[in-house]
């Protein structure tokens, strides 16, 4: 294995980019995610540990958010009394007042999910040490986090004091969520416990310091500490471990007791064996989720990086949580769950880690009551999923934006009118079923979602004259709000109702009891099914017959045309350059919309001519103001054989987080863009589809790619697939 293609490094120290690195070097294990803040702290850093499912609605805030947990990473040292730090400026490197950093490298090893930092530090005494910090959050035992600090005497024989702590005084960018905080410090162990203010969650954290010398504990109201003093010999080395365990009331009745028991168990196992188990678990993950691209190292690293971030957020053991738009790596979007999960993040999991995909779909199943409540509150039937979802399943989209520079707030309509989320969830369920063949899931859970969301659409459509319409919608392109007859929404609704009707037939044949139960429970009367058939037959799909292309929504082409490519090169979207008002009234599109429809439904959307016309119409109008857009464009362009566009869009998608080309990586990883990249490669460039009960590829690879190898599960069978150009190998030819 070429290690180089499995790691990303920061070298030398780039203090001005520390928030970017905090995000991209984040660790996680599907239970929690933890940003890559420095163990010793740094001015302006935003340490955050977010645990799936733990939300709280703080007083004065518009909506609930994922709660930042106490910072468990605190670990540092003094060298001959000089505190270790990352300042590189010293008048005299030989006699540095206050100490000086002489060298630095930090690396995220994605193969084993390990963050490692090496630093060369000279103390005021002149004593110089090499300091190596390592940390991982265990994939094998998700409640365990481990840190190792190794200090090597390079010059002199310094006296080293180690200090470890947990910091309970944490906020989400200034918002406090914890109450009843309590700390203890005894022998070699410190603990913190607390409860969220509004929601019912409790947490417990316990840390131990394992040192060859005595460990002392010091109590503190919010920062319990452990210390240990080591006198290094000349050329001597010392290794100190800090182990931490974390539980919440979501997984234990006594989170603190469980954390204490777990830390005892972890201490008995020890860092090395914990690490072995962790790396073995990662080897399993990568065995199925790695994609090998021969001929393009940048694409290779990007694919691993994005899949790494999908995997560290993917709940392995919990079917009551889902992945927020910014994963667990930052405060952006407050940990809320959008369509990003079902249409962008889920497909790579459905195909490579189906058990995890099932967990994510179960999260939606368990939130059917919230979706039914939303439908009812809006005067509809069935289940209408919230645009932004948290633990409760209720709509949690804020109605107003944060104040703009002029102090005003903008009304946010997505929670009211971005209704396609219900169909996106149905799409993910059908995709999961077709790929996995998990009929047990489908019969017991999936069908109810697909059918009750179909009931919603049946009640939502509007009969106008002799056709059905959908007014006051927001399609994927959020620059145009409250529009009428989005072709994406209308066409996907037709698709949804078609699937629902077929599903009822299938249930009647294969699970007649459940068919009866659901028919009764959801009111799937013959009249309702006839209504669905009528909607399918008479739904209005805006189409420009002269130009043979779809119309994104009613009146789209009557607005001002602004060729987006003229605004290149640019940093940021065209939308802010035009201003809110003009942008809303122009043809500038935020993200793949008609193009998204082409990705999801492929040639069901229209003839090749129509698809090409759609592409040539919408691509030059698209701003890619959302990170969800480029990967979908790459996918569709590859399918259309437009390889220059496909490669350009792929490169853009691959670099969204790695090069911070949206300028907001500090807020968290773009989860959807990450899942989208895998889809651009597998569905786009490789053209993987299910065809008459088997898998088919149709490679359209960039010229410089020699081959792509990936693994998928189809109907429970593991298939390793290699495609090359010009014509791929038959699927599965390279083994199982
Ligand atoms: C995009 C949405 C997306 C949301 C969260 C918005 O900017 O337009 O499609 O769901 O971000 O990622």
XYZ file of C-alpha atoms and ligand atoms in Angstrom, residues 325 333 338-340 387 478 590-591 626 628, ligand 1:
23
model
C -24.950 18.349 6.310
C -26.007 23.905 9.760
C -31.111 17.456 5.014
C -31.657 15.626 1.713
C -27.863 15.665 1.606
C -36.519 19.915 5.298
C -32.757 27.457 -3.831
C -27.686 27.756 -7.432
C -27.031 24.079 -8.080
C -23.938 24.940 -3.303
C -23.781 19.704 -3.830
C -28.127 23.684 -0.479
C -29.066 22.545 -0.121
C -28.428 21.715 0.972
C -28.023 22.569 2.154
C -27.263 21.787 3.197
C -27.812 24.464 0.767
O -26.928 25.499 0.456
O -28.714 24.520 -1.441
O -29.317 21.753 -1.259
O -29.323 20.737 1.386
O -27.195 23.610 1.714
O -26.076 21.295 2.675
